[in-house]
Coordinates of C-alpha atoms in Angstrom, one line a residue:
M1 CA -2.8 -10.1 -17.1
A2 CA -5.8 -10.1 -15.0
T3 CA -3.6 -10.4 -12.0
D4 CA -1.8 -7.3 -12.9
I5 CA -5.0 -5.4 -13.0
D6 CA -6.1 -6.6 -10.0
T7 CA -3.2 -5.8 -8.1
N8 CA -3.1 -2.1 -9.5
A9 CA -6.8 -1.9 -8.4
E10 CA -5.9 -2.8 -4.9
Q11 CA -3.0 0.1 -4.9
Q12 CA -5.0 2.6 -6.9
E13 CA -6.7 5.6 -5.0
V14 CA -9.3 7.7 -6.3
L15 CA -10.3 11.2 -5.3
I16 CA -13.4 12.8 -6.2
V17 CA -13.0 16.7 -5.8
T18 CA -16.4 18.4 -6.1
G19 CA -18.1 21.0 -3.8
M20 CA -19.6 24.4 -4.6
S21 CA -18.7 26.5 -7.6
G22 CA -16.2 29.2 -6.8
A23 CA -14.7 27.6 -3.5
G24 CA -11.5 26.6 -5.3
R25 CA -11.5 23.4 -7.1
S26 CA -9.0 24.5 -9.8
T27 CA -6.6 25.3 -6.9
V28 CA -7.2 21.9 -5.6
A29 CA -6.7 20.6 -8.9
N30 CA -3.2 22.1 -9.4
A31 CA -2.1 21.3 -5.8
L32 CA -2.9 17.8 -6.4
E33 CA -1.0 17.6 -9.6
D34 CA 2.0 19.2 -8.1
L35 CA 2.0 16.0 -5.5
D36 CA 1.9 13.8 -8.8
W37 CA -1.7 12.8 -8.7
Y38 CA -3.3 12.2 -12.4
V39 CA -6.0 15.1 -12.3
V40 CA -8.9 15.0 -14.9
D41 CA -11.2 18.1 -14.9
N42 CA -15.2 18.3 -15.3
L43 CA -15.4 14.7 -15.8
P44 CA -18.8 13.0 -16.2
P45 CA -19.3 10.7 -13.2
Q46 CA -20.2 8.1 -15.8
M47 CA -16.7 8.2 -17.1
L48 CA -15.3 7.4 -13.8
R49 CA -15.3 3.8 -14.1
P50 CA -13.8 3.9 -17.5
L51 CA -11.0 5.8 -16.4
I52 CA -10.1 3.6 -13.7
E53 CA -10.1 0.5 -15.9
L54 CA -8.2 2.5 -18.4
A55 CA -5.8 3.3 -15.7
N56 CA -5.2 -0.2 -14.4
R57 CA -4.2 -1.3 -18.0
A58 CA -1.6 1.3 -18.0
E59 CA 1.9 -0.3 -18.4
S60 CA 3.1 2.1 -15.4
G61 CA 0.0 2.4 -13.7
L62 CA -1.7 5.5 -12.3
P63 CA -1.9 4.9 -8.6
R64 CA -3.5 8.0 -7.6
I65 CA -6.2 9.8 -9.7
A66 CA -8.0 12.7 -8.8
A67 CA -11.3 13.6 -10.7
V68 CA -12.9 17.1 -10.2
V69 CA -16.6 16.4 -10.7
D70 CA -19.2 19.4 -10.3
V71 CA -22.5 20.9 -11.6
R72 CA -21.0 21.9 -14.8
G73 CA -21.6 18.3 -16.0
R74 CA -25.3 19.4 -16.1
N75 CA -27.6 16.1 -15.8
F76 CA -24.5 13.9 -15.9
F77 CA -24.0 15.1 -12.2
E78 CA -27.0 13.6 -11.1
D79 CA -25.4 10.3 -11.2
L80 CA -22.3 11.1 -8.9
Q81 CA -23.8 9.8 -5.5
S82 CA -24.9 6.5 -6.8
M83 CA -21.3 6.1 -8.9
I84 CA -19.3 6.9 -5.9
Q85 CA -21.4 4.0 -3.8
S86 CA -20.7 1.5 -6.6
L87 CA -17.0 2.6 -7.2
R88 CA -16.2 1.9 -3.3
E89 CA -17.1 -1.7 -3.6
G90 CA -13.8 -2.4 -5.5
T91 CA -11.7 0.7 -5.4
K92 CA -10.4 3.1 -2.5
V93 CA -12.5 6.1 -3.3
R94 CA -12.8 9.3 -1.3
V95 CA -14.7 12.7 -1.7
L96 CA -13.1 15.8 -1.1
F97 CA -15.9 18.6 -0.7
L98 CA -15.1 22.4 -1.2
E99 CA -17.1 25.2 0.2
A100 CA -17.2 28.6 1.5
S101 CA -19.9 31.1 2.8
D102 CA -22.2 32.6 0.6
A103 CA -20.9 36.1 1.0
V104 CA -17.5 35.0 -0.2
L105 CA -19.0 32.9 -3.0
V106 CA -20.8 35.9 -4.4
R107 CA -17.8 38.1 -4.2
R108 CA -15.7 35.7 -6.1
F109 CA -18.2 35.5 -8.9
E110 CA -18.4 39.2 -9.1
Q111 CA -14.6 39.6 -9.1
V112 CA -14.1 37.4 -12.2
R113 CA -17.5 38.8 -13.9
R114 CA -19.0 35.3 -14.7
P115 CA -22.4 34.0 -13.8
H116 CA -23.1 31.2 -11.5
P117 CA -23.5 27.9 -13.7
L118 CA -26.8 27.4 -11.8
Q119 CA -28.2 31.2 -11.8
G120 CA -30.4 31.1 -14.9
N121 CA -32.1 34.3 -15.1
G122 CA -31.7 34.9 -11.4
T123 CA -29.2 36.2 -9.1
I124 CA -25.4 34.7 -8.3
L125 CA -27.2 34.2 -4.7
D126 CA -29.9 32.1 -6.5
G127 CA -27.6 30.0 -8.2
I128 CA -25.7 29.4 -5.0
D129 CA -29.0 28.5 -3.1
A130 CA -29.7 25.9 -6.2
E131 CA -26.2 24.4 -6.0
R132 CA -26.1 23.9 -2.0
A133 CA -29.6 22.0 -2.4
R134 CA -28.2 19.9 -5.0
L135 CA -25.0 18.9 -3.6
R136 CA -26.4 18.5 0.2
E137 CA -26.4 14.6 -0.2
I138 CA -23.0 14.7 -1.6
R139 CA -21.9 16.9 1.1
E140 CA -23.0 14.6 3.8
A141 CA -21.4 11.4 2.3
S142 CA -17.9 13.4 1.9
D143 CA -14.9 12.1 3.5
I144 CA -12.9 15.4 3.8
I145 CA -14.7 19.0 3.7
V146 CA -12.4 22.1 3.3
D147 CA -14.1 25.3 4.1
T148 CA -12.1 28.0 1.8
T149 CA -14.0 31.0 3.4
D150 CA -11.1 32.4 4.9
L151 CA -8.1 31.1 2.6
N152 CA -6.6 32.5 -0.3
I153 CA -5.4 30.4 -3.4
H154 CA -2.1 30.1 -1.8
Q155 CA -3.3 29.2 1.6
L156 CA -5.6 26.4 -0.1
A157 CA -2.8 25.1 -2.2
T158 CA -0.8 24.9 1.0
N159 CA -3.6 23.1 3.1
I160 CA -4.0 20.6 0.2
T161 CA -0.5 19.8 0.0
D162 CA 0.2 19.4 3.7
T163 CA -3.1 17.5 3.8
F164 CA -2.1 14.6 1.3
A165 CA 1.6 15.0 1.4
A166 CA 1.5 13.7 5.0
E167 CA -0.7 10.5 3.9
D168 CA 2.1 8.7 2.8
T169 CA 3.4 8.1 6.5
A170 CA 0.1 8.4 8.5
G171 CA -2.9 6.3 8.9
V172 CA -5.0 9.5 10.0
Q173 CA -3.8 13.0 9.6
V174 CA -5.2 15.1 12.6
T175 CA -5.3 19.0 12.6
V176 CA -5.9 20.3 16.4
M177 CA -7.1 23.8 15.8
S178 CA -7.9 26.5 18.5
F179 CA -10.7 29.0 17.7
G180 CA -12.6 31.7 19.2
F181 CA -16.4 31.1 19.8
K182 CA -17.3 34.6 19.2
Y183 CA -15.9 34.2 15.6
G184 CA -18.2 31.0 15.1
L185 CA -17.8 27.3 15.1
P186 CA -15.4 25.9 12.6
P187 CA -17.7 24.2 10.0
D188 CA -15.2 21.4 9.2
A189 CA -14.6 20.5 12.7
D190 CA -15.2 16.8 13.5
L191 CA -15.0 17.0 17.1
V192 CA -15.2 20.4 19.3
A193 CA -14.1 20.8 22.8
D194 CA -14.6 24.0 25.0
A195 CA -11.9 25.4 27.2
R196 CA -13.7 28.0 28.5
F197 CA -14.2 26.3 31.7
L198 CA -10.7 27.5 32.7
P199 CA -10.1 31.1 34.0
N200 CA -9.5 33.5 31.3
P201 CA -5.9 34.9 30.9
F202 CA -7.6 38.0 29.1
W203 CA -8.5 39.7 32.8
N204 CA -4.9 39.3 33.8
P205 CA -3.1 42.3 32.7
E206 CA 0.4 40.8 32.8
L207 CA -1.1 37.7 30.5
R208 CA -3.4 39.8 28.3
P209 CA -0.8 41.0 25.5
H210 CA 0.8 37.5 25.3
T211 CA -0.9 34.2 23.5
G212 CA -1.2 30.6 24.4
L213 CA 2.0 30.2 22.4
D214 CA 3.9 32.0 24.8
E215 CA 5.4 30.1 27.9
I216 CA 3.8 32.4 30.6
V217 CA 0.3 32.0 29.4
R218 CA 1.0 28.3 28.7
D219 CA 2.0 27.7 32.4
Y220 CA -0.9 29.6 33.7
V221 CA -3.7 27.6 31.7
L222 CA -2.1 24.3 32.3
E223 CA -1.8 24.7 36.0
Q224 CA -5.5 25.5 36.4
D225 CA -7.8 23.2 38.3
G226 CA -9.3 20.8 35.5
A227 CA -6.8 21.4 32.8
E228 CA -4.6 18.4 33.3
E229 CA -7.7 16.1 33.9
F230 CA -9.2 17.4 30.7
I231 CA -6.2 16.9 28.5
T232 CA -5.7 13.5 30.0
G233 CA -9.2 12.5 29.6
Y234 CA -9.5 13.7 26.1
V235 CA -6.3 12.0 25.0
A236 CA -7.8 8.7 26.6
A237 CA -10.9 9.1 24.5
M238 CA -9.0 9.6 21.5
R239 CA -7.4 6.3 21.4
P240 CA -10.4 4.2 20.5
I241 CA -11.6 7.0 18.1
F242 CA -8.4 7.0 15.9
A243 CA -8.2 3.3 15.8
G244 CA -11.6 3.2 14.5
Y245 CA -10.9 6.1 12.0
Q246 CA -8.0 4.0 10.6
R247 CA -10.3 0.7 10.4
E248 CA -12.9 2.8 8.6
N249 CA -10.3 4.3 6.3
K250 CA -11.0 7.9 7.6
R251 CA -7.7 9.7 6.8
H252 CA -8.3 13.2 8.1
A253 CA -9.9 14.5 11.3
M254 CA -10.3 18.0 12.7
I255 CA -10.3 18.5 16.5
A256 CA -11.3 22.0 17.5
I257 CA -10.8 23.5 20.9
G258 CA -12.5 26.7 21.6
C259 CA -12.3 29.6 24.2
T260 CA -13.8 33.0 23.8
G261 CA -11.4 34.8 21.5
G262 CA -9.1 31.9 20.4
K263 CA -6.1 33.7 21.8
H264 CA -5.1 32.2 25.1
R265 CA -6.7 29.1 26.6
S266 CA -7.6 27.1 23.3
V267 CA -4.2 27.9 21.9
A268 CA -2.4 26.6 24.8
I269 CA -4.8 23.4 25.3
A270 CA -4.7 22.7 21.6
E271 CA -0.8 22.8 21.6
E272 CA -0.7 20.4 24.4
L273 CA -3.2 18.1 23.2
A274 CA -1.2 17.9 19.7
A275 CA 1.8 17.3 21.6
R276 CA 0.5 14.5 23.4
L277 CA -1.6 12.9 20.2
R278 CA 1.6 12.8 18.5
G279 CA 2.6 9.6 20.4
F280 CA -0.3 7.7 18.9
P281 CA 0.9 4.9 16.4
G282 CA -0.3 5.6 12.6
V283 CA -1.4 9.4 13.6
A284 CA 0.2 12.4 12.2
V285 CA -0.6 15.6 13.9
N286 CA -0.6 19.2 13.1
T287 CA -1.8 22.5 14.9
K288 CA -3.8 25.5 13.3
H289 CA -4.8 28.6 15.3
R290 CA -7.5 30.1 13.2
D291 CA -8.3 33.2 15.3
L292 CA -4.9 34.0 16.6
G293 CA -4.0 37.5 15.7
R294 CA -7.8 38.9 15.1
E295 CA -8.0 40.7 18.5

């Protein structure tokens, strides 16, 4: 019997879903359930180990458990960080952290006409500030950070589905994302590169209406001095990084490529970079163009 339990423990995966109130934890929980995860909501951290032990004793086993843990747990929540560290010693545990901008969180609370769980006699923004302070250590230690500021519930569910469905076939799930610096840096990027060293197609009347997804712009960008050298060098630099990610069990990585508006150079470079990274063993690559269409 003990041998069976040990075997299950080796196969079992635990995902802690936490983050800012109003950032989409319920949507994530539903998406994970659809992917056949066993999801427990509002679980006190102290119950994580008994839950895992109970799952190990289950006849068919529960190989993938997701526990939503947040400040609704009141004083119980304070033990989350130490509990995660303890669980990592014998179980594959990862932390998914959800966040959003203050303005978006305020708007979401106002829409549902509910108070923030930490606002007390203050404002919603007071509660958000208090929660950010309480979650700072957890956020820094999280394995996956998802910013839901610009995502509706359907986009967030798709994001989670794409992320975790791909894990069955890849050691590292990589997203290569283009963005425009004038709209701000992506808060969830692991690596950021700047494509503004290349001539801007925006100033070419023939190219301006097109995007980096169009052949005429792609060819223009990739033919510029330094473009091939940059891409070749970046791909070579990624090889030891991705190998290290797999050794350290980092399953997700976001590479952000920026230009001024996120329409031409960054899009073309991101697509080309992703195409070359798809040849890496154990790596699944997808592209995302955050600011395409904003101009």
